[in-house]
PDB file of C-alpha atoms in Angstrom:
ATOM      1  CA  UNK A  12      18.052   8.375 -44.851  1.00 56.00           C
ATOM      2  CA  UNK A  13      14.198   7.717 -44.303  1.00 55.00           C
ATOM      3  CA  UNK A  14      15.373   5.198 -41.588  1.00 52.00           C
ATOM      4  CA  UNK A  15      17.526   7.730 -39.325  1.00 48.00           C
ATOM      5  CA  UNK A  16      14.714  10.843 -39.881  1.00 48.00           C
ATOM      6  CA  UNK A  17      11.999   8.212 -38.742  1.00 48.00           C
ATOM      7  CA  UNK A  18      14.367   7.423 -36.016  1.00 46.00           C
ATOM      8  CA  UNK A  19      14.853  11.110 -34.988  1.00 46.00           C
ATOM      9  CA  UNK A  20      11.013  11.730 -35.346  1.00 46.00           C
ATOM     10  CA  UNK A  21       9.884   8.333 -32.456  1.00 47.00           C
ATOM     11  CA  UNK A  22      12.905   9.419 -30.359  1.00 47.00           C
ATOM     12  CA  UNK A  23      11.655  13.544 -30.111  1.00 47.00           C
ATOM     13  CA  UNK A  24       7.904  12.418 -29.864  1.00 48.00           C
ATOM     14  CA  UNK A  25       8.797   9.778 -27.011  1.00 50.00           C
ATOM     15  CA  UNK A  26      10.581  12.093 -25.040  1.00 50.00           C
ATOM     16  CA  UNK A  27       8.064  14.539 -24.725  1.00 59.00           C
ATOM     17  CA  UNK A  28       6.192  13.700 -21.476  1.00 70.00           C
ATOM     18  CA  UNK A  29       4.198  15.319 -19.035  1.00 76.00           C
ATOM     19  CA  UNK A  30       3.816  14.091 -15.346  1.00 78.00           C
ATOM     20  CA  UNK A  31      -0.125  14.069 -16.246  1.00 71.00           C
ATOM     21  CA  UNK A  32       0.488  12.256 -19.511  1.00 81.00           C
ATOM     22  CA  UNK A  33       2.979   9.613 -17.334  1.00 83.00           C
ATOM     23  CA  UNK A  34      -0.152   8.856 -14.861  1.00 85.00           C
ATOM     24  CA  UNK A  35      -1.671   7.811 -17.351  1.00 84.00           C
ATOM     25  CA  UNK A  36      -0.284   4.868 -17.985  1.00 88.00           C
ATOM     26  CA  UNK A  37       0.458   1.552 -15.806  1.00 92.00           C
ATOM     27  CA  UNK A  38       2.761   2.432 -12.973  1.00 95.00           C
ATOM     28  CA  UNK A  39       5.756   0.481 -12.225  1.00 93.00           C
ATOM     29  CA  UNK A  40       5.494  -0.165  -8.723  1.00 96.00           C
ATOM     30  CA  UNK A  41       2.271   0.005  -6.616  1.00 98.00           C
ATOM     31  CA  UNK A  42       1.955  -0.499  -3.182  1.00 98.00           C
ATOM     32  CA  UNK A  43       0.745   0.903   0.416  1.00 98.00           C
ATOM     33  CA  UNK A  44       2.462   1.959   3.245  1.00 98.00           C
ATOM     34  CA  UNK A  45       1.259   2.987   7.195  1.00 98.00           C
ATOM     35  CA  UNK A  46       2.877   6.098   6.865  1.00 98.00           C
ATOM     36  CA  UNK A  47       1.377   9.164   5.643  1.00 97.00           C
ATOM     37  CA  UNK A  48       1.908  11.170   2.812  1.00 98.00           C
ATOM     38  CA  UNK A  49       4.375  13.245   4.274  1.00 98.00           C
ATOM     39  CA  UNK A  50       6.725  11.278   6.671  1.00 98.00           C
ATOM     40  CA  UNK A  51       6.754   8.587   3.254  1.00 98.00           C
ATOM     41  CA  UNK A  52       7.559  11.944   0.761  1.00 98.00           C
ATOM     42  CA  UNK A  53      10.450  12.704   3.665  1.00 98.00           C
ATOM     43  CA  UNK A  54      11.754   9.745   3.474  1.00 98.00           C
ATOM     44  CA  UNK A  55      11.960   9.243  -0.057  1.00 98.00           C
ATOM     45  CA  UNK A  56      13.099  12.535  -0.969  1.00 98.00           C
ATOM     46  CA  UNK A  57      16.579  12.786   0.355  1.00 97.00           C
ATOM     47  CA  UNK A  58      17.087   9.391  -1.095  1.00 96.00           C
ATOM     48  CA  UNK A  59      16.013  10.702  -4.777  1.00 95.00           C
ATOM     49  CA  UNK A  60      17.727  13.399  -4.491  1.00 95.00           C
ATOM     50  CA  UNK A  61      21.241  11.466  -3.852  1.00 94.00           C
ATOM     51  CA  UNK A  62      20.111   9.506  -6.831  1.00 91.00           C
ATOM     52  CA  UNK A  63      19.513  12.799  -8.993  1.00 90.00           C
ATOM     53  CA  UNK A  64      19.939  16.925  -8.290  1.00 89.00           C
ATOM     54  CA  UNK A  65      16.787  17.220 -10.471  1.00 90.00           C
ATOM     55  CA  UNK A  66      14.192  16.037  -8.197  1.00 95.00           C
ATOM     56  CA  UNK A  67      11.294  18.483  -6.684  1.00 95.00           C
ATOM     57  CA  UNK A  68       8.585  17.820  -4.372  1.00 97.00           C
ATOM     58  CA  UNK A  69       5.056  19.514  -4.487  1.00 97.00           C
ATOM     59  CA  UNK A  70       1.948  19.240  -2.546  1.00 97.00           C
ATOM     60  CA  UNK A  71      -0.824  17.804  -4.212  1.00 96.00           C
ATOM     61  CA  UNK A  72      -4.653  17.575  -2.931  1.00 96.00           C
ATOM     62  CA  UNK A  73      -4.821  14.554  -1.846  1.00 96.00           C
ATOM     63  CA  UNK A  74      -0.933  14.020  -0.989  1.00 98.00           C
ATOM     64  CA  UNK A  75       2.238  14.884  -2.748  1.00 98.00           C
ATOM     65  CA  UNK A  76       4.339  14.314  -5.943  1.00 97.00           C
ATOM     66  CA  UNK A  77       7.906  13.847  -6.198  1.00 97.00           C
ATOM     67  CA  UNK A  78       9.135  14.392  -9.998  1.00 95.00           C
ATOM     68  CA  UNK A  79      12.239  13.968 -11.680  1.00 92.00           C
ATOM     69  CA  UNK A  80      12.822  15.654 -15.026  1.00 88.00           C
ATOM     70  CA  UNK A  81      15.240  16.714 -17.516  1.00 82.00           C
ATOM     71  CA  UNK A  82      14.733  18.884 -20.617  1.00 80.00           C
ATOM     72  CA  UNK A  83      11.280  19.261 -19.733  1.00 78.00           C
ATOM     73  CA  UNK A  84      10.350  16.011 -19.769  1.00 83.00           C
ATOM     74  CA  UNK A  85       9.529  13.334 -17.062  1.00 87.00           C
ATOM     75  CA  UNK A  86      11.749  10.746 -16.553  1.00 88.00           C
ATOM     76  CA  UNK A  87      10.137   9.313 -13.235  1.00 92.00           C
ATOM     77  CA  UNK A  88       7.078  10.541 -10.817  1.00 95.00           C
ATOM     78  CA  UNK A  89       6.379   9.162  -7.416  1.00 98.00           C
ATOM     79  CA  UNK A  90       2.825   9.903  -6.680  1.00 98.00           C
ATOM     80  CA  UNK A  91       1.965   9.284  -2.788  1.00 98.00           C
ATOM     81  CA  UNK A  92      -1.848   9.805  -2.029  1.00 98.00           C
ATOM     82  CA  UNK A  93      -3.279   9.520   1.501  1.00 98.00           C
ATOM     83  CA  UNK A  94      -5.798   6.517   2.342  1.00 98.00           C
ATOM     84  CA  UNK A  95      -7.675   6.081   5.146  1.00 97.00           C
ATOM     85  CA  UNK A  96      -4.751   3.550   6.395  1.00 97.00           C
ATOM     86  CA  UNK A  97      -1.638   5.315   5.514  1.00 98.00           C
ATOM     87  CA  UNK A  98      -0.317   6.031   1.753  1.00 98.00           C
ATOM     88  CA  UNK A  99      -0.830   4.810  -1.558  1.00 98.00           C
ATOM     89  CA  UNK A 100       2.355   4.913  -3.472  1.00 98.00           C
ATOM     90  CA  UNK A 101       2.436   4.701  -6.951  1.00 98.00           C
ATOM     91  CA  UNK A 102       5.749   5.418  -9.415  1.00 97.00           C
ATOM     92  CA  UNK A 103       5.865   6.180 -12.855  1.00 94.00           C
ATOM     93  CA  UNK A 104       8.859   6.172 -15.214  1.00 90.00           C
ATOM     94  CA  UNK A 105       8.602   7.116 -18.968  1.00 82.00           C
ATOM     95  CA  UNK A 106      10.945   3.988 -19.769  1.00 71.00           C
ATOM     96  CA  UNK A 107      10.809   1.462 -17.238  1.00 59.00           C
ATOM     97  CA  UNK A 108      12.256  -0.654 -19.361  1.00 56.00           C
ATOM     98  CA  UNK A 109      15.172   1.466 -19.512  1.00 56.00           C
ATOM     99  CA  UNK A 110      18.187   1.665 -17.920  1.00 60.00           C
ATOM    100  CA  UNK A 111      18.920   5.471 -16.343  1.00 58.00           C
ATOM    101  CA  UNK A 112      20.932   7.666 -14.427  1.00 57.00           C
ATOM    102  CA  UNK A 113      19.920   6.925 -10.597  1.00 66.00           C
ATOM    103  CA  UNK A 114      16.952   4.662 -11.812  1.00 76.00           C
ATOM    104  CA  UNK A 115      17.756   1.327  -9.551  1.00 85.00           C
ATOM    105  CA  UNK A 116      18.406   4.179  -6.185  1.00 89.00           C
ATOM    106  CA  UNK A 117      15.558   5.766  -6.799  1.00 92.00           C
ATOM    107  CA  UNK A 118      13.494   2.693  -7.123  1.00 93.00           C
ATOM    108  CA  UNK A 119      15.083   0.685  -3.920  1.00 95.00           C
ATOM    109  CA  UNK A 120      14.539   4.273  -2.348  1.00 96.00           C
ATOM    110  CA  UNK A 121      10.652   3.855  -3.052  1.00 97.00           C
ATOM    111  CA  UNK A 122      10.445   0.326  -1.649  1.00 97.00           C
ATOM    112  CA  UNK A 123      12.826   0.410   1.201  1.00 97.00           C
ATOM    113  CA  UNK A 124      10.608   3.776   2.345  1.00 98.00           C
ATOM    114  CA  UNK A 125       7.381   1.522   2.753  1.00 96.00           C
TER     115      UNK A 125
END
């Protein structure tokens, strides 16, 4: 019984994430691209959105954020930030190591936007 609550207890505190709380760690992909924020966000979007009907887009400061969530949590965030030569593109996923709904589109969307 102490097993299954302890279970229950990591699996609730894990899935609580915040797209601030998910840039904090390592992202899973990193790269640059020519393009800026905006024709890169345009391209990816569509493409994440094929992939999942959860995905918004929002203009940031410095670029914009694409964010896929369910239940309140963050399952993946695309941060694109403009550089003096284009984009730098940065995703986030609260289990990479996970298999999910849309995951592999969303990531060949990312890298085939570039």
């Amino acid at each position: 019984m102490r097993l299954f609550v302890g279970a229950v207890a990591i699996a609730l505190l894990a899935g609580c994430v915040s797209p601030g709380e998910l840039e904090s760690k390592d992202p899973s992909i990193s790269a640059s691209t020519g393009k800026d924020p905006k024709r890169y966000a345009l391209c990816v979007l569509p493409r994440w959105q094929d992939a999942r009907s959860d995905v918004t887009l929002s203009e940031t400061e410095h670029g914009y954020r694409l964010i896929a969530a369910t239940n309140n949590m963050t399952d993946e965030l695309l941060s694109i930030r403009k550089t003096s030569k284009g984009s730098a593109v940065k995703l986030y996923q609260r289990m990479a190591w996970a298999p999910g709904y849309g995951r592999s589109d969303m990531e060949q969307a990312v890298r085939s936007c570039l």
